[in-house]
Amino acid sequence: MSQKDLQKLLADHMKLEGNLYCADCGAKGPKWASASLGIYICYQCSGDHRHIGTQYSFVKSPTMDQWSQDQVNTMLSMGNSKANSFWEAKLPSDHSRPTSVNERRQFIKDKYVKRVWVESSSPVPPEYSTFFPGRATGQVTPKPSQSPAPPSSSNAASSSMRSSPGAQNSTSVGSRSQVSQSPQPRVSPAPPKTDPFDRMRGTPNDNGDVFFKDVRSGDTFTNAGPSFNQPSPHPQSASRDQSRTPTGTPSPFMNGTTSDSALLELQEKKTVNFDLNTEIMALLGNTQVSQPPPPQNQGGYYPTQSMSPQFHSYVPPNPNLSHSSPAVFASNQSPSFGHQSPVAQSYNMNGFGQPAPVYNQSIPQHQQNQHFSTPLQQSQPIQDSLIDLTPSSNNLDTNSILQMFGPSSFSQSPSPSPSPNTRW
Amino acid sequence: MGLLSFLRKLKLKEKEIRILLIGLDGAGKTTTLKQLKGESTEGIASTKGFNIETFQLGEVKLNVWDIGGQSYIRPYWRNYFEETEGIVWVVDSTDHFRIQEGISELEKVLKTEKLAGASLLVFANKQDIRGAMTPEEIANSMKLTEIVQNRHWKIQASSAITGEGVLPGFRWIVQDVCSRLFTFN
């Protein structure tokens, strides 16, 4: 099966009800996946998944990475609902989803590394056999009463879980045999005391098992700030539960309030914008001369090198910019180009990623020289000297055009005339 | 003053080298960079686009460009090859299955003409995890001696999380690049 087919399978699988929300934090519309765990997670959680290591969770992008048939099979046969019914089997139903950064980090460590909420007696799904060597494998039955959803919606949630394999069967999947086993019998508990996993939890393992050795425990786990080992229920969890079903379809994984999820969605969109910008910049390479500069001098822009035109042409976008509001840009503007305020405003509205293709040619020669021939001071913010080079064509109004070509020929201009000492 | 000596003097003034930090996705490039910077290495999500860090190592100013390794954005690596003096290739030592993928990607990079003289440092990352391949194993399985043709290279065991081996690796590549670039000092 080609990569496109595999990615199509994943894309379809992500649209199923159980996979609409991040398996860990409950954010809407997860865009990343853990190939070894078979779950879909959001971008923020993917960072923590990568941190706990590939031996616990191997993060991939369903759209941007190469997938093997086996990995796709794992994804299709697990999914968020089924995976969580295993990893969160003992999670109290009133446990709130992690919201802060530290909380989420600790939650993911507890869930997948320390395996706090795994039922030690339950059988391990065959997909997880590498995580639990020596444990009996079998299908896990979702336990609605212990899912994080409120009790009122648990029935519907569990029925959606049961119905999801049916939906999967409509797609042509190689691993259908695993998927269609879903009406499993509830498995009787096995004797837990002889379980090797219990011995290994928290203590060094003498079997030589790689997977259970928490090699990074020491500093990295204890440094994570305040302990969230036993997080108290969130004070707002009750109201959270009420507002959990904005679309009317109850799901155990809808935990954020609507405003939270809207915010996340917004961030997600911004990130996507930045992605596109990066690609555009990469495609443009070194040839474009009039890239808009980043408004803040962070990271990759070096004022000392601004003498060379090449570095002017190659201004990397700053990832932080995509999260900062336009108001930040506005407040950073230097008053020295106050007479060009329409141009500066158009820069704000434009964003940083769009190249401004024509303006550079229309700029007067002396003005160009003024900016490209003198080296900038180290402490001088970049946008002070370059802000006037970055208008966008769609935002040019008559005022800014007038100021570009001088007010003399347009004496009827309603705009304030520039001060006499400017050369415009 | 001849042109050559003038150019030399220009170079002398600013010892600045540009280093490219690349590798497959999830190898630990950004974590390595953060560790070098002394920042927190927790919760680093996959790099969308790139990060650039500048810092001083001895007399030399380092510009390290850390570029995302998702297979989708690997074709854009070549946009960053200009004026690059050193390549740092990060390998996930625990990832036995993608060694072959790494070989073909690294080969593609090293074949580029713009990088003909660049030094190569390979980080055998994630050595803190048990079951990680040793640098020798990686060098053998990647056939590094065949891929790198007459270029200076070194493989260095490292752990970006603990910071072990990161600084020695960068020291080596800086020293190697400087000995090539600034011989007249």
XYZ file of C-alpha atoms in Angstrom:
609
model
C 0.000 0.000 0.000
C 1.388 3.362 -0.880
C 2.074 6.127 1.598
C -0.891 8.081 0.317
C -3.235 5.180 0.949
C -1.872 4.700 4.445
C -2.225 8.370 5.223
C -5.729 8.313 3.860
C -6.565 5.450 6.204
C -5.221 7.413 9.131
C -7.078 10.540 8.094
C -10.317 8.587 7.972
C -9.567 6.952 11.277
C -8.966 10.319 12.907
C -12.483 11.379 12.011
C -14.047 8.637 14.123
C -15.756 9.818 17.238
C -13.347 8.316 19.715
C -10.395 10.038 18.068
C -11.724 13.550 17.827
C -10.073 14.653 21.050
C -6.517 14.374 22.300
C -6.035 11.164 24.232
C -4.267 12.941 27.083
C -5.436 16.510 27.482
C -8.744 16.286 25.673
C -7.975 19.069 23.236
C -10.101 19.129 20.149
C -8.789 17.876 16.844
C -5.485 16.138 17.609
C -3.088 16.344 14.691
C -0.299 14.059 15.900
C -0.134 10.392 16.673
C 1.839 8.012 18.801
C 2.588 5.126 16.491
C 3.576 2.737 19.264
C 0.618 3.516 21.523
C -1.939 3.839 18.747
C -3.378 7.131 19.947
C -3.979 10.573 18.516
C -2.641 13.497 20.494
C -2.355 17.240 20.175
C 0.817 19.136 19.360
C 1.495 20.142 22.966
C 1.108 16.605 24.269
C 3.274 15.304 21.442
C 6.142 17.279 22.955
C 5.766 15.463 26.251
C 5.376 12.152 24.492
C 8.650 12.754 22.717
C 10.238 13.658 25.999
C 9.401 10.381 27.707
C 11.270 8.667 24.917
C 10.650 6.545 21.888
C 10.726 3.392 23.973
C 7.420 4.502 25.508
C 5.836 6.504 22.752
C 6.932 7.056 19.197
C 5.403 10.256 17.910
C 4.659 10.682 14.239
C 2.592 12.997 12.171
C -0.257 11.327 10.268
C 0.224 13.734 7.400
C 3.918 14.544 7.332
C 5.678 11.285 8.128
C 6.262 7.993 6.434
C 4.187 5.215 7.923
C 4.687 1.498 7.749
C 1.827 -0.912 7.344
C 2.360 -2.287 10.833
C 2.235 1.111 12.427
C -0.949 1.976 10.620
C -2.438 -1.327 11.710
C -1.635 -0.496 15.312
C -3.277 2.886 14.940
C -6.382 1.464 13.349
C -6.827 -1.321 15.840
C -6.202 0.852 18.905
C -7.496 4.396 18.671
C -7.981 6.763 21.568
C -11.015 5.152 23.214
C -9.577 1.690 23.332
C -6.125 2.851 24.356
C -7.485 4.981 27.162
C -9.651 2.179 28.469
C -6.383 0.360 29.015
C -4.078 3.150 30.177
C -6.701 4.920 32.275
C -8.501 1.878 33.610
C -8.000 2.933 37.219
C -8.239 6.664 36.657
C -10.945 8.083 38.921
C -13.905 9.325 36.993
C -13.693 12.742 38.623
C -10.062 13.177 37.651
C -9.799 16.280 35.535
C -7.767 16.422 32.383
C -4.423 18.206 32.703
C -4.583 21.858 31.813
C -1.269 23.454 32.712
C 2.061 22.541 31.173
C 3.467 20.901 34.293
C 0.265 19.054 34.989
C 0.183 17.632 31.487
C 3.812 16.595 31.656
C 3.270 14.779 34.917
C 0.051 13.214 33.689
C 1.727 11.761 30.629
C 4.614 10.428 32.671
C 2.260 8.861 35.181
C 0.112 7.400 32.478
C 2.655 5.822 30.161
C 5.915 5.559 32.100
C 4.840 4.834 35.666
C 1.609 3.235 34.449
C -0.248 4.365 37.502
C -3.711 3.777 36.127
C -3.179 0.508 34.309
C -5.167 -2.371 35.708
C -2.430 -4.807 36.577
C -4.757 -7.785 36.272
C -6.230 -6.984 32.895
C -4.812 -8.547 29.748
C -2.563 -6.492 27.540
C -3.703 -5.677 24.014
C -1.559 -7.526 21.480
C -0.364 -4.170 20.162
C 1.231 -3.434 23.504
C 2.964 -6.776 23.902
C 6.367 -5.110 23.525
C 5.575 -2.809 26.443
C 4.583 -5.654 28.720
C 6.755 -8.660 27.974
C 5.569 -11.692 29.826
C 2.013 -10.478 30.309
C -0.897 -12.364 28.848
C -2.352 -10.613 25.875
C -5.998 -10.208 25.060
C -8.540 -7.638 24.128
C -9.456 -4.951 26.588
C -13.061 -4.188 27.231
C -13.847 -0.543 27.724
C -15.159 0.108 31.203
C -17.618 2.937 30.937
C -17.937 3.496 34.658
C -14.256 4.270 34.930
C -13.907 6.383 31.880
C -13.225 10.055 32.542
C -16.599 11.027 31.142
C -19.467 12.005 33.433
C -21.766 9.109 34.274
C -24.648 10.544 32.296
C -22.791 10.294 29.050
C -20.955 7.077 29.710
C -23.519 4.846 28.063
C -23.461 6.778 24.873
C -19.683 6.900 25.000
C -19.321 3.190 25.379
C -21.789 2.565 22.622
C -19.790 4.856 20.400
C -16.733 2.855 21.220
C -18.484 -0.287 20.220
C -19.754 1.235 17.061
C -16.424 2.571 15.967
C -14.977 -0.762 14.835
C -17.976 -1.122 12.589
C -17.129 2.163 10.998
C -13.589 0.982 10.560
C -14.782 -2.073 8.765
C -16.232 0.081 6.046
C -12.716 1.135 5.105
C -10.495 -1.479 3.616
C -8.054 -2.241 6.359
C -5.384 -4.847 6.386
C -5.759 -5.505 10.065
C -9.459 -6.069 9.994
C -9.149 -9.332 11.820
C -7.887 -7.544 14.889
C -10.463 -4.832 14.618
C -13.451 -7.014 14.171
C -12.780 -8.962 17.333
C -14.299 -6.123 19.222
C -17.298 -7.715 20.957
C -14.874 -9.298 23.345
C -15.861 -11.132 26.444
C -15.109 -9.342 29.648
C -11.909 -10.963 30.784
C -11.726 -12.478 34.193
C -9.040 -11.002 36.400
C -5.781 -12.887 36.538
C -3.763 -13.310 39.728
C -1.900 -10.038 40.015
C 0.814 -10.858 42.531
C 2.935 -12.926 40.187
C 2.836 -10.126 37.690
C 6.359 -9.053 36.670
C 5.088 -5.561 36.060
C 4.223 -5.048 39.709
C 7.680 -6.000 40.737
C 9.132 -3.616 38.282
C 7.099 -0.594 39.093
C 9.312 1.915 40.812
C 12.122 -0.528 41.418
C 15.013 -1.454 39.239
C 14.370 -4.422 37.118
C 16.716 -7.359 37.240
C 15.241 -9.208 34.294
C 17.162 -7.057 31.886
C 13.993 -5.775 30.293
C 14.728 -2.617 28.441
C 11.260 -1.258 28.308
C 10.585 -1.129 31.993
C 13.748 0.457 33.057
C 12.956 4.024 33.840
C 16.374 5.183 32.823
C 15.586 8.836 32.938
C 13.883 8.856 36.296
C 16.279 10.618 38.641
C 16.555 14.278 37.872
C 14.209 14.653 34.998
C 11.221 13.416 36.893
C 11.845 15.100 40.158
C 12.701 18.403 38.582
C 9.335 18.748 37.001
C 8.232 21.261 39.583
C 5.458 20.716 42.069
C 4.354 17.151 42.357
C 1.181 16.256 40.565
C 1.245 12.639 41.512
C -2.135 12.817 43.163
C -3.726 15.773 41.516
C -6.744 16.981 43.387
C -9.839 17.355 41.289
C -9.884 20.620 39.500
C -12.044 23.178 41.324
C -13.892 23.831 38.128
C -14.299 20.211 37.203
C -17.992 20.186 38.048
C -18.788 23.057 35.775
C -16.420 21.569 33.273
C -18.483 18.424 33.243
C -21.596 20.381 32.524
C -20.097 22.148 29.580
C -18.399 19.129 28.234
C -20.739 18.439 25.390
C -20.826 21.460 23.146
C -21.820 19.510 20.067
C -24.449 17.446 21.756
C -22.660 14.176 21.168
C -21.290 13.016 24.480
C -17.781 11.708 24.342
C -15.504 10.665 27.173
C -12.702 12.724 25.735
C -14.287 16.109 25.537
C -12.943 17.738 28.598
C -11.860 21.246 27.844
C -14.403 23.974 28.070
C -15.492 25.448 24.812
C -13.320 28.470 25.296
C -10.331 26.265 25.960
C -10.835 24.245 22.866
C -11.469 27.349 20.843
C -8.207 28.757 22.087
C -6.393 25.576 21.237
C -7.926 25.577 17.829
C -6.823 29.125 17.324
C -3.284 28.263 18.332
C -3.359 25.320 16.036
C -4.411 27.544 13.168
C -1.688 30.027 13.892
C 0.847 27.276 13.889
C -0.382 26.092 10.554
C -0.021 29.587 9.212
C 3.533 29.632 10.352
C 4.100 26.325 8.686
C 2.982 27.677 5.376
C 5.096 30.734 5.860
C 8.107 28.594 6.494
C 7.494 26.699 3.329
C 7.071 29.861 1.346
C 10.262 31.254 2.767
C 12.071 28.025 2.071
C 10.834 28.007 -1.476
C 11.831 31.571 -2.013
C 15.271 30.759 -0.733
C 17.834 33.483 -1.005
C 16.471 35.191 -4.039
C 13.769 37.364 -2.576
C 15.184 40.679 -1.557
C 12.360 42.308 0.272
C 11.225 39.813 2.849
C 9.555 41.484 5.756
C 11.840 41.328 8.756
C 10.801 39.953 12.114
C 9.681 42.750 14.323
C 11.744 41.580 17.246
C 15.343 40.717 17.247
C 15.161 37.186 18.538
C 17.068 34.134 17.576
C 18.122 34.011 14.042
C 18.559 37.552 12.910
C 21.866 39.171 13.410
C 22.062 42.898 13.255
C 25.795 42.875 12.814
C 25.402 41.121 9.504
C 22.795 43.385 8.097
C 25.420 45.035 5.948
C 25.398 42.172 3.555
C 22.349 42.206 1.331
C 22.190 38.483 1.518
C 21.210 38.553 5.104
C 18.599 41.104 4.344
C 17.176 38.798 1.829
C 17.062 35.946 4.201
C 15.172 36.795 7.272
C 13.939 33.735 9.077
C 10.518 33.869 10.610
C 10.372 33.506 14.318
C 8.113 30.768 15.675
C 7.292 32.894 18.680
C 5.802 35.477 16.432
C 2.934 33.328 15.471
C 1.672 33.423 19.021
C 2.147 37.066 19.701
C -0.658 39.420 19.039
C -0.413 42.217 16.502
C -0.642 44.657 19.365
C 2.890 43.723 20.299
C 4.088 44.776 16.905
C 2.308 48.045 17.134
C 3.753 48.902 20.483
C 7.241 48.182 19.269
C 7.220 50.604 16.444
C 9.639 53.379 16.441
C 8.251 56.889 16.321
C 10.984 57.904 13.933
C 8.871 56.861 10.981
C 5.678 58.240 12.370
C 4.817 60.024 9.194
C 4.566 56.686 7.494
C 2.126 55.251 9.905
C -0.246 53.834 7.269
C 2.587 51.746 5.910
C 3.550 50.575 9.303
C 0.001 49.606 10.036
C -0.230 47.666 6.892
C 2.736 45.677 8.059
C 0.872 44.768 11.204
C -2.090 43.523 9.345
C -0.047 41.742 6.801
C 1.790 39.454 9.163
C 5.381 38.596 8.603
C 5.253 35.792 6.129
C 4.114 37.514 2.981
C 6.800 38.761 0.703
C 6.286 42.275 -0.492
C 7.184 41.860 -4.106
C 6.958 45.195 -5.845
C 7.639 47.800 -3.294
C 11.354 47.440 -3.356
C 11.539 48.614 -6.927
C 9.349 51.595 -6.342
C 11.375 52.823 -3.427
C 13.550 55.853 -4.142
C 17.195 55.103 -4.633
C 18.490 57.369 -1.929
C 16.092 55.861 0.538
C 17.303 52.395 -0.306
C 20.867 53.420 0.179
C 20.052 54.937 3.444
C 19.027 51.576 4.776
C 21.351 49.197 3.096
C 24.638 50.963 3.203
C 24.964 51.780 6.861
C 25.494 49.022 9.342
C 22.983 48.835 12.092
C 23.903 49.316 15.666
C 23.833 46.186 17.718
C 21.237 47.498 20.067
C 19.005 48.991 17.463
C 15.854 47.006 16.930
C 15.546 45.697 13.440
C 12.121 47.016 12.724
C 13.215 50.574 13.298
C 15.120 50.718 10.102
C 13.232 48.224 8.028
C 9.629 48.750 8.917
C 9.061 51.089 6.032
C 10.201 48.501 3.544
C 7.460 46.106 4.361
C 4.058 47.162 3.210
C 1.678 44.742 1.647
C 0.122 45.647 -1.605
C -3.395 44.802 -0.527
C -3.249 47.174 2.370
C -1.932 50.205 0.557
C -4.473 52.926 0.767
C -4.322 56.282 -0.876
C -2.550 57.824 2.048
C 0.356 55.494 1.918
C 0.632 55.782 -1.848
C 0.647 59.511 -1.508
C 3.407 59.319 0.986
C 5.405 57.059 -1.228
C 5.348 59.323 -4.213
C 5.373 62.581 -2.366
C 2.515 64.910 -1.663
C 3.473 67.545 -4.229
C 1.542 66.121 -7.141
C -1.468 65.350 -4.993
C -2.113 68.627 -3.339
C -5.702 67.731 -2.600
C -4.530 64.998 -0.259
C -6.458 64.929 3.011
C -3.582 63.248 4.788
C -1.259 65.268 6.968
C 1.701 66.387 4.929
C 5.036 64.936 5.999
C 7.428 67.012 7.978
C 9.747 69.156 5.838
C 12.958 67.391 6.772
C 11.891 64.033 5.375
C 12.960 63.229 1.886
C 9.756 61.694 0.695
C 47.677 45.715 1.124
C 46.678 43.056 -1.302
C 43.214 41.765 -1.679
C 44.000 38.432 -0.107
C 45.403 39.861 3.046
C 42.485 42.223 3.216
C 40.069 39.341 3.024
C 42.008 37.466 5.628
C 41.791 40.392 7.916
C 38.078 40.546 7.421
C 37.765 36.930 8.417
C 39.980 37.511 11.396
C 37.784 40.167 12.827
C 34.776 37.969 13.177
C 35.332 34.321 13.776
C 31.908 33.155 12.956
C 30.883 29.764 11.692
C 27.576 28.393 10.659
C 26.579 24.896 11.670
C 23.639 22.916 10.448
C 21.919 20.578 12.874
C 19.970 17.958 10.954
C 18.811 14.374 11.273
C 15.678 12.292 11.168
C 12.620 13.388 13.074
C 12.681 12.675 16.759
C 16.439 12.226 16.853
C 16.927 14.987 19.420
C 18.184 17.938 17.407
C 16.233 20.628 19.205
C 16.914 18.994 22.541
C 20.625 18.993 21.777
C 20.454 22.659 20.925
C 18.510 23.517 24.066
C 20.930 21.525 26.156
C 23.823 23.419 24.619
C 22.041 26.663 25.389
C 21.396 25.535 28.945
C 17.656 25.702 28.548
C 15.028 23.230 29.668
C 14.835 20.141 27.512
C 11.349 19.192 28.613
C 8.397 18.829 26.339
C 9.971 19.769 23.050
C 7.482 19.109 20.306
C 8.534 18.426 16.778
C 10.113 21.393 15.074
C 7.936 23.110 12.559
C 10.326 25.099 10.452
C 13.588 25.735 12.234
C 15.338 27.198 15.274
C 18.476 29.253 15.180
C 20.711 29.846 18.138
C 23.805 31.975 18.325
C 26.367 31.629 21.016
C 29.997 32.011 21.788
C 32.247 29.002 22.145
C 35.714 30.175 23.027
C 36.658 32.824 20.503
C 34.217 31.618 17.934
C 30.699 32.742 17.367
C 28.502 29.792 16.483
C 25.336 30.041 14.454
C 23.534 26.766 14.853
C 20.591 26.144 12.570
C 18.333 23.408 13.778
C 15.958 22.319 11.052
C 12.937 20.087 11.439
C 13.429 16.468 10.391
C 9.964 15.365 9.362
C 10.224 13.572 6.055
C 7.808 16.100 4.683
C 10.177 19.018 5.266
C 13.474 17.291 4.542
C 13.522 18.554 0.946
C 13.878 22.060 2.352
C 17.169 21.263 4.042
C 19.064 22.139 0.934
C 17.960 25.748 1.269
C 20.216 26.045 4.268
C 23.394 24.581 2.816
C 24.787 27.923 1.718
C 27.877 29.007 3.663
C 27.605 26.088 6.033
C 30.934 25.024 7.441
C 29.852 22.157 9.633
C 27.122 19.564 9.627
C 25.935 17.964 12.819
C 23.917 14.858 12.126
C 21.908 13.538 15.052
C 21.004 9.859 15.193
C 18.518 8.248 17.531
C 20.643 5.365 18.784
C 17.618 3.438 20.005
C 15.890 3.502 16.641
C 17.153 0.324 15.034
C 14.553 0.341 12.316
C 15.306 3.654 10.711
C 19.058 3.365 10.340
C 18.611 2.709 6.642
C 16.426 5.762 6.229
C 19.099 7.786 7.964
C 21.782 6.478 5.646
C 19.954 7.504 2.506
C 19.139 10.948 3.885
C 22.675 11.591 5.043
C 24.034 10.403 1.739
C 21.793 12.843 -0.081
C 23.012 15.673 2.085
C 26.680 14.844 1.751
C 26.455 14.576 -2.018
C 25.487 18.225 -2.227
C 28.243 20.301 -3.739
C 27.722 23.222 -1.417
C 28.707 21.028 1.505
C 31.772 19.542 -0.147
C 34.229 20.801 2.436
C 32.078 20.821 5.501
C 33.088 18.830 8.542
C 30.695 16.180 9.744
C 29.901 15.386 13.328
C 27.548 12.516 14.061
C 25.872 12.448 17.437
C 24.897 8.974 18.548
C 22.166 10.434 20.691
C 20.026 8.938 23.449
C 22.854 6.972 24.985
C 21.129 7.271 28.333
C 18.527 4.739 27.227
C 19.397 1.123 27.745
C 19.580 -0.803 24.540
C 21.001 2.126 22.622
C 23.510 1.244 19.953
C 27.082 2.237 20.611
C 28.777 4.783 18.336
C 30.836 1.999 16.797
C 27.744 -0.005 15.957
C 26.146 3.018 14.367
C 29.238 3.884 12.385
C 29.392 0.334 11.108
C 25.736 -0.029 10.280
C 25.615 3.367 8.607
C 28.838 2.596 6.748
C 30.024 6.038 7.624
C 33.496 5.462 6.322
C 32.057 4.880 2.861
C 29.553 7.714 2.878
C 31.947 10.425 4.002
C 34.496 10.807 1.289
C 37.659 12.611 2.299
C 35.985 14.893 4.729
C 36.716 15.381 8.396
C 34.241 13.498 10.485
C 33.700 12.130 13.932
C 31.050 10.177 15.737
C 30.306 11.168 19.298
C 28.178 9.385 21.865
C 25.817 11.828 23.472
C 22.688 12.241 25.475
C 20.864 15.458 24.840
C 18.746 14.974 27.953
C 21.639 14.636 30.357
C 23.967 16.796 28.299
C 26.653 14.179 28.176
C 28.882 14.399 25.122
C 27.135 17.402 23.614
C 29.728 20.008 24.428
C 32.740 17.837 23.527
C 31.126 17.151 20.181
C 30.612 20.806 19.416
C 34.122 21.619 20.647
C 35.505 19.166 18.140
C 33.594 20.521 15.182
C 34.420 24.111 16.055
C 38.067 23.262 16.383
C 38.046 21.355 13.138
C 36.287 24.063 11.190
C 38.518 26.742 12.649
C 41.655 24.881 11.753
C 40.439 24.893 8.170
C 39.098 28.417 7.991
C 41.353 30.451 10.185
C 44.714 28.899 9.503
C 46.489 32.217 9.169
C 45.743 33.446 12.636
